[in-house]
């Protein structure tokens, strides 16, 4: 097989790597910006106790605009929900409330509404809301990290593609120079 086909294959592989690198960087930057834009649209602001709860990661009145800040705000929400439920999580609470205000999952022990249905445990419903909101906040943190990874991988692919292209062209150009020298030597030998 002719060596020029290896050179063409090397050039093609380099171009593909460079293309994937550029695409990955573009997608990563686009994703990063979209995450930050979507967080900013929500107009979330840290409360008065933010610095205390987050060990200074957030300050009172601070607008939440990044994935890391969204994650810290999710910690604040969890802290407040645990305070509200006296340290109980969703799975540790009963579905209903008894007449004396305690939680139970036994429908027979539950207080009843005027139409005879058991009274739902509203604090348990608070956990459902908290979980939905903190999941969204934590997902934005994860999405921002994936965007960073995409950018880093794009740079790695781009540099690898450029490196392979330099090596391929250097080898191909070197082969051309060697072939010219050999031809010149043969011509010189034939002349003498």
PDB file of C-alpha atoms in Angstrom:
ATOM      1  CA  UNK A   1       0.000   0.000   0.000  1.00  0.00           C
ATOM      2  CA  UNK A   2       1.247   3.449  -0.895  1.00  0.00           C
ATOM      3  CA  UNK A   3       2.477   5.581   2.032  1.00  0.00           C
ATOM      4  CA  UNK A   4       0.506   8.582   0.782  1.00  0.00           C
ATOM      5  CA  UNK A   5      -2.737   6.791   1.766  1.00  0.00           C
ATOM      6  CA  UNK A   6      -1.475   6.595   5.354  1.00  0.00           C
ATOM      7  CA  UNK A   7      -0.775  10.317   5.195  1.00  0.00           C
ATOM      8  CA  UNK A   8      -4.279  11.012   3.848  1.00  0.00           C
ATOM      9  CA  UNK A   9      -5.750   8.814   6.601  1.00  0.00           C
ATOM     10  CA  UNK A  10      -3.731  10.695   9.220  1.00  0.00           C
ATOM     11  CA  UNK A  11      -4.897  14.030   7.863  1.00  0.00           C
ATOM     12  CA  UNK A  12      -8.529  12.859   7.792  1.00  0.00           C
ATOM     13  CA  UNK A  13      -8.319  11.562  11.385  1.00  0.00           C
ATOM     14  CA  UNK A  14      -6.744  14.852  12.476  1.00  0.00           C
ATOM     15  CA  UNK A  15      -9.494  16.878  10.820  1.00  0.00           C
ATOM     16  CA  UNK A  16     -12.170  14.710  12.505  1.00  0.00           C
ATOM     17  CA  UNK A  17     -10.529  15.172  15.927  1.00  0.00           C
ATOM     18  CA  UNK A  18     -10.246  18.915  15.400  1.00  0.00           C
ATOM     19  CA  UNK A  19     -13.908  19.058  14.301  1.00  0.00           C
ATOM     20  CA  UNK A  20     -15.091  17.071  17.330  1.00  0.00           C
ATOM     21  CA  UNK A  21     -12.944  19.272  19.569  1.00  0.00           C
ATOM     22  CA  UNK A  22     -14.446  22.483  18.200  1.00  0.00           C
ATOM     23  CA  UNK A  23     -17.958  21.007  18.405  1.00  0.00           C
ATOM     24  CA  UNK A  24     -17.444  19.869  21.991  1.00  0.00           C
ATOM     25  CA  UNK A  25     -16.129  23.276  23.050  1.00  0.00           C
ATOM     26  CA  UNK A  26     -19.069  25.012  21.335  1.00  0.00           C
ATOM     27  CA  UNK A  27     -21.658  22.714  22.945  1.00  0.00           C
ATOM     28  CA  UNK A  28     -19.980  23.070  26.349  1.00  0.00           C
ATOM     29  CA  UNK A  29     -19.940  26.876  26.194  1.00  0.00           C
ATOM     30  CA  UNK A  30     -23.526  26.936  24.992  1.00  0.00           C
ATOM     31  CA  UNK A  31     -24.642  24.585  27.790  1.00  0.00           C
ATOM     32  CA  UNK A  32     -22.712  26.556  30.405  1.00  0.00           C
ATOM     33  CA  UNK A  33     -24.345  29.821  29.319  1.00  0.00           C
ATOM     34  CA  UNK A  34     -27.809  28.270  29.168  1.00  0.00           C
ATOM     35  CA  UNK A  35     -27.518  26.893  32.709  1.00  0.00           C
ATOM     36  CA  UNK A  36     -26.475  30.275  34.051  1.00  0.00           C
ATOM     37  CA  UNK A  37     -29.182  32.099  32.086  1.00  0.00           C
ATOM     38  CA  UNK A  38     -31.899  29.721  33.327  1.00  0.00           C
ATOM     39  CA  UNK A  39     -30.767  30.087  36.945  1.00  0.00           C
ATOM     40  CA  UNK A  40     -30.747  33.894  36.650  1.00  0.00           C
ATOM     41  CA  UNK A  41     -34.287  33.895  35.199  1.00  0.00           C
ATOM     42  CA  UNK A  42     -35.570  32.330  38.436  1.00  0.00           C
ATOM     43  CA  UNK A  43     -34.494  35.428  40.423  1.00  0.00           C
ATOM     44  CA  UNK A  44     -33.457  33.394  43.481  1.00  0.00           C
ATOM     45  CA  UNK A  45     -31.923  35.426  46.307  1.00  0.00           C
ATOM     46  CA  UNK A  46     -30.207  34.103  49.415  1.00  0.00           C
ATOM     47  CA  UNK A  47     -31.981  34.829  52.703  1.00  0.00           C
ATOM     48  CA  UNK A  48     -30.709  36.451  55.880  1.00  0.00           C
ATOM     49  CA  UNK A  49     -29.236  33.232  57.276  1.00  0.00           C
ATOM     50  CA  UNK A  50     -27.443  32.199  54.054  1.00  0.00           C
ATOM     51  CA  UNK A  51     -23.896  32.867  55.239  1.00  0.00           C
ATOM     52  CA  UNK A  52     -24.418  30.933  58.458  1.00  0.00           C
ATOM     53  CA  UNK A  53     -26.012  27.897  56.821  1.00  0.00           C
ATOM     54  CA  UNK A  54     -23.583  27.700  53.871  1.00  0.00           C
ATOM     55  CA  UNK A  55     -20.407  28.533  55.801  1.00  0.00           C
ATOM     56  CA  UNK A  56     -20.018  31.733  53.820  1.00  0.00           C
ATOM     57  CA  UNK A  57     -20.571  30.271  50.333  1.00  0.00           C
ATOM     58  CA  UNK A  58     -23.607  32.541  49.994  1.00  0.00           C
ATOM     59  CA  UNK A  59     -24.237  35.954  51.524  1.00  0.00           C
ATOM     60  CA  UNK A  60     -27.590  37.473  52.523  1.00  0.00           C
ATOM     61  CA  UNK A  61     -29.276  39.107  49.539  1.00  0.00           C
ATOM     62  CA  UNK A  62     -26.909  37.466  47.040  1.00  0.00           C
ATOM     63  CA  UNK A  63     -28.483  36.607  43.688  1.00  0.00           C
ATOM     64  CA  UNK A  64     -28.105  32.935  42.746  1.00  0.00           C
ATOM     65  CA  UNK A  65     -26.556  32.849  39.252  1.00  0.00           C
ATOM     66  CA  UNK A  66     -24.242  29.803  39.077  1.00  0.00           C
ATOM     67  CA  UNK A  67     -24.576  26.069  39.506  1.00  0.00           C
ATOM     68  CA  UNK A  68     -22.428  26.115  42.653  1.00  0.00           C
ATOM     69  CA  UNK A  69     -24.606  28.843  44.158  1.00  0.00           C
ATOM     70  CA  UNK A  70     -27.735  26.886  43.234  1.00  0.00           C
ATOM     71  CA  UNK A  71     -26.339  23.851  45.028  1.00  0.00           C
ATOM     72  CA  UNK A  72     -25.591  25.952  48.123  1.00  0.00           C
ATOM     73  CA  UNK A  73     -29.137  27.351  48.003  1.00  0.00           C
ATOM     74  CA  UNK A  74     -30.481  23.780  47.872  1.00  0.00           C
ATOM     75  CA  UNK A  75     -28.590  23.161  51.124  1.00  0.00           C
ATOM     76  CA  UNK A  76     -30.398  26.148  52.660  1.00  0.00           C
ATOM     77  CA  UNK A  77     -33.760  24.769  51.574  1.00  0.00           C
ATOM     78  CA  UNK A  78     -32.980  21.373  53.070  1.00  0.00           C
ATOM     79  CA  UNK A  79     -31.843  23.024  56.330  1.00  0.00           C
ATOM     80  CA  UNK A  80     -35.111  24.966  56.638  1.00  0.00           C
ATOM     81  CA  UNK A  81     -37.240  21.941  55.780  1.00  0.00           C
ATOM     82  CA  UNK A  82     -35.469  19.811  58.384  1.00  0.00           C
ATOM     83  CA  UNK A  83     -36.071  22.569  60.951  1.00  0.00           C
ATOM     84  CA  UNK A  84     -39.746  22.711  60.010  1.00  0.00           C
ATOM     85  CA  UNK A  85     -40.173  18.925  60.302  1.00  0.00           C
ATOM     86  CA  UNK A  86     -38.070  18.650  63.491  1.00  0.00           C
ATOM     87  CA  UNK A  87     -35.335  16.682  61.735  1.00  0.00           C
ATOM     88  CA  UNK A  88     -37.624  14.192  60.001  1.00  0.00           C
ATOM     89  CA  UNK A  89     -37.309  13.459  56.318  1.00  0.00           C
ATOM     90  CA  UNK A  90     -40.169  12.529  53.989  1.00  0.00           C
ATOM     91  CA  UNK A  91     -39.743   8.777  54.441  1.00  0.00           C
ATOM     92  CA  UNK A  92     -39.700   9.125  58.244  1.00  0.00           C
ATOM     93  CA  UNK A  93     -43.062  10.873  58.448  1.00  0.00           C
ATOM     94  CA  UNK A  94     -46.551   9.457  58.496  1.00  0.00           C
ATOM     95  CA  UNK A  95     -48.953  10.207  55.686  1.00  0.00           C
ATOM     96  CA  UNK A  96     -51.668  11.521  58.004  1.00  0.00           C
ATOM     97  CA  UNK A  97     -52.075  13.533  61.213  1.00  0.00           C
ATOM     98  CA  UNK A  98     -53.747  12.205  64.378  1.00  0.00           C
ATOM     99  CA  UNK A  99     -56.284  14.333  66.303  1.00  0.00           C
ATOM    100  CA  UNK A 100     -53.454  15.463  68.634  1.00  0.00           C
ATOM    101  CA  UNK A 101     -51.259  16.572  65.667  1.00  0.00           C
ATOM    102  CA  UNK A 102     -48.835  13.634  65.546  1.00  0.00           C
ATOM    103  CA  UNK A 103     -48.034  11.913  62.276  1.00  0.00           C
ATOM    104  CA  UNK A 104     -49.199   8.400  61.437  1.00  0.00           C
ATOM    105  CA  UNK A 105     -49.568   6.185  58.413  1.00  0.00           C
ATOM    106  CA  UNK A 106     -52.493   4.316  59.981  1.00  0.00           C
ATOM    107  CA  UNK A 107     -55.629   5.673  58.355  1.00  0.00           C
ATOM    108  CA  UNK A 108     -57.776   4.468  61.265  1.00  0.00           C
ATOM    109  CA  UNK A 109     -55.795   6.585  63.768  1.00  0.00           C
ATOM    110  CA  UNK A 110     -55.834   9.680  61.585  1.00  0.00           C
ATOM    111  CA  UNK A 111     -57.955  12.727  62.308  1.00  0.00           C
ATOM    112  CA  UNK A 112     -60.823  13.047  59.855  1.00  0.00           C
ATOM    113  CA  UNK A 113     -62.053  15.942  57.721  1.00  0.00           C
ATOM    114  CA  UNK A 114     -65.741  16.923  57.711  1.00  0.00           C
ATOM    115  CA  UNK A 115     -66.369  14.494  54.854  1.00  0.00           C
ATOM    116  CA  UNK A 116     -64.604  11.622  56.690  1.00  0.00           C
ATOM    117  CA  UNK A 117     -61.285  11.543  54.848  1.00  0.00           C
ATOM    118  CA  UNK A 118     -58.025  11.288  56.815  1.00  0.00           C
ATOM    119  CA  UNK A 119     -56.181  14.593  57.371  1.00  0.00           C
ATOM    120  CA  UNK A 120     -53.017  14.681  55.244  1.00  0.00           C
ATOM    121  CA  UNK A 121     -49.676  15.487  56.826  1.00  0.00           C
ATOM    122  CA  UNK A 122     -48.896  18.881  55.276  1.00  0.00           C
ATOM    123  CA  UNK A 123     -45.278  18.766  56.431  1.00  0.00           C
ATOM    124  CA  UNK A 124     -44.777  15.641  54.376  1.00  0.00           C
ATOM    125  CA  UNK A 125     -46.069  17.566  51.370  1.00  0.00           C
ATOM    126  CA  UNK A 126     -43.484  20.265  52.147  1.00  0.00           C
ATOM    127  CA  UNK A 127     -40.795  17.629  51.616  1.00  0.00           C
ATOM    128  CA  UNK A 128     -42.241  16.810  48.192  1.00  0.00           C
ATOM    129  CA  UNK A 129     -41.962  20.461  47.166  1.00  0.00           C
ATOM    130  CA  UNK A 130     -38.499  20.821  48.718  1.00  0.00           C
ATOM    131  CA  UNK A 131     -37.253  17.707  46.941  1.00  0.00           C
ATOM    132  CA  UNK A 132     -38.557  18.881  43.579  1.00  0.00           C
ATOM    133  CA  UNK A 133     -36.963  22.310  43.924  1.00  0.00           C
ATOM    134  CA  UNK A 134     -33.626  21.130  45.304  1.00  0.00           C
ATOM    135  CA  UNK A 135     -33.414  18.468  42.622  1.00  0.00           C
ATOM    136  CA  UNK A 136     -33.732  21.210  39.996  1.00  0.00           C
ATOM    137  CA  UNK A 137     -31.070  23.283  41.749  1.00  0.00           C
ATOM    138  CA  UNK A 138     -28.699  20.329  42.090  1.00  0.00           C
ATOM    139  CA  UNK A 139     -29.312  19.391  38.461  1.00  0.00           C
ATOM    140  CA  UNK A 140     -28.189  22.859  37.386  1.00  0.00           C
ATOM    141  CA  UNK A 141     -24.984  22.310  39.378  1.00  0.00           C
ATOM    142  CA  UNK A 142     -24.466  18.964  37.628  1.00  0.00           C
ATOM    143  CA  UNK A 143     -25.269  20.461  34.196  1.00  0.00           C
ATOM    144  CA  UNK A 144     -22.717  23.221  34.735  1.00  0.00           C
ATOM    145  CA  UNK A 145     -20.078  20.594  35.618  1.00  0.00           C
ATOM    146  CA  UNK A 146     -20.942  18.606  32.483  1.00  0.00           C
ATOM    147  CA  UNK A 147     -20.474  21.793  30.443  1.00  0.00           C
ATOM    148  CA  UNK A 148     -17.027  22.277  31.997  1.00  0.00           C
ATOM    149  CA  UNK A 149     -16.168  18.673  31.155  1.00  0.00           C
ATOM    150  CA  UNK A 150     -17.332  19.153  27.555  1.00  0.00           C
ATOM    151  CA  UNK A 151     -15.113  22.214  27.188  1.00  0.00           C
ATOM    152  CA  UNK A 152     -12.069  20.459  28.657  1.00  0.00           C
ATOM    153  CA  UNK A 153     -12.617  17.389  26.472  1.00  0.00           C
ATOM    154  CA  UNK A 154     -13.062  19.646  23.452  1.00  0.00           C
ATOM    155  CA  UNK A 155      -9.735  21.333  24.135  1.00  0.00           C
ATOM    156  CA  UNK A 156      -8.088  17.914  24.555  1.00  0.00           C
ATOM    157  CA  UNK A 157      -9.556  16.664  21.252  1.00  0.00           C
ATOM    158  CA  UNK A 158      -8.586  19.872  19.476  1.00  0.00           C
ATOM    159  CA  UNK A 159      -4.992  19.709  20.698  1.00  0.00           C
ATOM    160  CA  UNK A 160      -4.763  15.990  19.900  1.00  0.00           C
ATOM    161  CA  UNK A 161      -6.059  16.609  16.386  1.00  0.00           C
ATOM    162  CA  UNK A 162      -3.603  19.440  15.839  1.00  0.00           C
ATOM    163  CA  UNK A 163      -0.779  17.266  17.185  1.00  0.00           C
ATOM    164  CA  UNK A 164      -1.673  14.395  14.869  1.00  0.00           C
ATOM    165  CA  UNK A 165      -1.933  16.788  11.940  1.00  0.00           C
ATOM    166  CA  UNK A 166       1.522  18.202  12.661  1.00  0.00           C
ATOM    167  CA  UNK A 167       2.982  14.700  12.962  1.00  0.00           C
ATOM    168  CA  UNK A 168       1.205  13.490   9.822  1.00  0.00           C
ATOM    169  CA  UNK A 169       2.218  16.482   7.734  1.00  0.00           C
ATOM    170  CA  UNK A 170       5.727  16.374   9.156  1.00  0.00           C
ATOM    171  CA  UNK A 171       5.993  12.700   8.246  1.00  0.00           C
ATOM    172  CA  UNK A 172       4.439  13.224   4.830  1.00  0.00           C
ATOM    173  CA  UNK A 173       6.646  16.214   4.075  1.00  0.00           C
ATOM    174  CA  UNK A 174       9.648  14.320   5.380  1.00  0.00           C
ATOM    175  CA  UNK A 175       8.789  11.395   3.098  1.00  0.00           C
ATOM    176  CA  UNK A 176       8.532  13.756   0.120  1.00  0.00           C
ATOM    177  CA  UNK A 177      11.931  15.260   0.956  1.00  0.00           C
ATOM    178  CA  UNK A 178      13.478  11.784   1.296  1.00  0.00           C
ATOM    179  CA  UNK A 179      11.956  10.714  -2.017  1.00  0.00           C
ATOM    180  CA  UNK A 180      13.363  13.845  -3.739  1.00  0.00           C
ATOM    181  CA  UNK A 181      16.815  13.194  -2.253  1.00  0.00           C
ATOM    182  CA  UNK A 182      16.718   9.552  -3.368  1.00  0.00           C
ATOM    183  CA  UNK A 183      15.658  10.609  -6.855  1.00  0.00           C
ATOM    184  CA  UNK A 184      18.418  13.219  -6.961  1.00  0.00           C
ATOM    185  CA  UNK A 185      20.971  10.616  -5.812  1.00  0.00           C
ATOM    186  CA  UNK A 186      19.771   8.145  -8.452  1.00  0.00           C
ATOM    187  CA  UNK A 187      19.959  10.851 -11.110  1.00  0.00           C
ATOM    188  CA  UNK A 188      23.448  11.827  -9.964  1.00  0.00           C
ATOM    189  CA  UNK A 189      24.557   8.170  -9.890  1.00  0.00           C
ATOM    190  CA  UNK A 190      23.185   7.564 -13.349  1.00  0.00           C
ATOM    191  CA  UNK A 191      24.985  10.629 -14.691  1.00  0.00           C
ATOM    192  CA  UNK A 192      28.380   9.452 -13.416  1.00  0.00           C
TER     193      UNK A 192
END
